[in-house]
Amino acid sequence: MIRLEDISFAYPGSPKILDGLDFELHQGDRIGLLGHNGSGKTTMFHIIMGLLKPDSGKIEIFGKPAVSEKDFTLVRQRIGLLFQDADDQLFCPTVLEDVAFGPLNLGKSEEEAVEIARKTLDRLGLSGFENRITCKLSGGEKRLAALATVLAMEPSVLLLDEPSAGLDRNTKEKLVAVLSELDLSYILISHESDFLSDIATTIYAMEDGKILTDKELHLHRHIHAHPLGTHPHSHKP
Amino acid sequence: MIREAFSEENSVLCRLDPGVRIVMASAYSCAAAVLKQFSALSAALVIAVILLAISGQNIRVVAKRLIAVNSLIALFWVLLPLTYPGDALFYLWSLPISRAGVILSAQMTLKSNAILLVFIAMIAPIPFNTLGYALERLRVPRKLVYLLLMTYRYIFVIEEEYHKLIRAAKIRGFSPKTNLHTYRTVAWLVGMLFVRASKRAGRVYQAMICRGFKGRFYSLQRFEISRIDRFSALLMGIAIVALTMLEWGVRWS
């Protein structure tokens, strides 16, 4: 569905952050991306969405080359990007208006858009939040509302930029439940290997501006310590 | 934390359509602004106080606002009587206190307090987003309305970033004094705030592009003008006509 070929990119005045990157995403893939801060993970997402133009390389999305702004306008209708900071994503006064914003832009009628928005909010356990003011939500609520705004556009691919960062356990579990139920392909950036192993089927590492596809990572469990650890107990899978 | 002191909808006034309220308050302000006769001005103030009483706002919070505005007006009370040309009302240590200056100051005081009270009673309780869309419906240019709404949305985020910066400075032992180091640090803080705000603006725009933004927001709020709206607008109209008649009537006699 997404093919990046030999992509290079540098921010002005900085060394190359992406250097000959190749990447492919197929239908049904759930890819986790690990990498150091500044290894170019977010940059790659922005290149896929056409928010940044690569210095060189080819982008092919849904089988068509994506070059011009017009190509990317279509791309953005089918790929949803969840930003690192939910405050960037929620800009309308109320939650309902924010979630309905995407569908309305896609040309849906007001009734349809509200219908879609309500359904999406229901699915994320946010019913009753319709008329809440976006800037007064808590951190976890903001993240889920931001996810709702992306899902309301009914994308076929999701790009999730550290969706679990700064969330408490309950919200994280809710997020895992929602994501594993989705019938979507997605790429997921996270620093938390537990979270990644819960919802990604393949995990790649990013290093030196490339994705190390040849060295697929395998997660393994570590011994850990916590209070009452001597008592027999089990952890959720 | 930035607070919205008046944003609680719980009185009869709050049941009125926000657009109608804006029109009523604006019409009243225009009328009050041109009044000159003290009989008319006092009547205008009485109307304002009645509206405030109906709105049931917390008197203490209102008083705080009034003090803020009136301290500015106090400045005029010092300047105008001393500088305005005209007959002297009396002499203060041989300085002439101008009669016209005193009258002008008194008019200004009455007008501004009356207008302020009406806005606190009628406009301040409207939630910000509703206010934005009501303005849009009143044909205020869309760009201005969106500017207002976006400002409201992000002022809290920017405030949060401001506090983060202040905290960062504090935990490293910064305490403001009257010296160059303080001025420089504050300048850096403000500069950093601008940088962050502009970066955030960039990211928000990207997020909007990703969701197919085409230069327009859509309001999902419905406004309907009911009988009680029409009735209150009529009452306000009558009050304004009465004020103007009071103004002219006294002059003609």
Coordinates of C-alpha atoms in Angstrom, one line a residue, chain B residues 165 174 179-195:
Chain B
L165 CA 9.2 27.7 31.1
F174 CA 15.9 31.9 39.2
N179 CA 18.9 43.6 37.2
L180 CA 20.1 42.8 33.7
H181 CA 20.2 39.1 34.3
T182 CA 16.5 39.1 35.1
Y183 CA 15.6 41.3 32.0
R184 CA 17.6 39.0 29.8
T185 CA 16.0 35.9 31.2
V186 CA 12.5 37.2 30.8
A187 CA 13.3 38.3 27.3
W188 CA 14.5 34.8 26.5
L189 CA 11.4 33.3 28.1
V190 CA 9.1 35.5 26.0
G191 CA 11.2 34.8 22.9
M192 CA 11.0 31.1 23.5
L193 CA 7.3 31.4 24.0
F194 CA 7.0 33.0 20.5
V195 CA 9.2 30.3 19.0

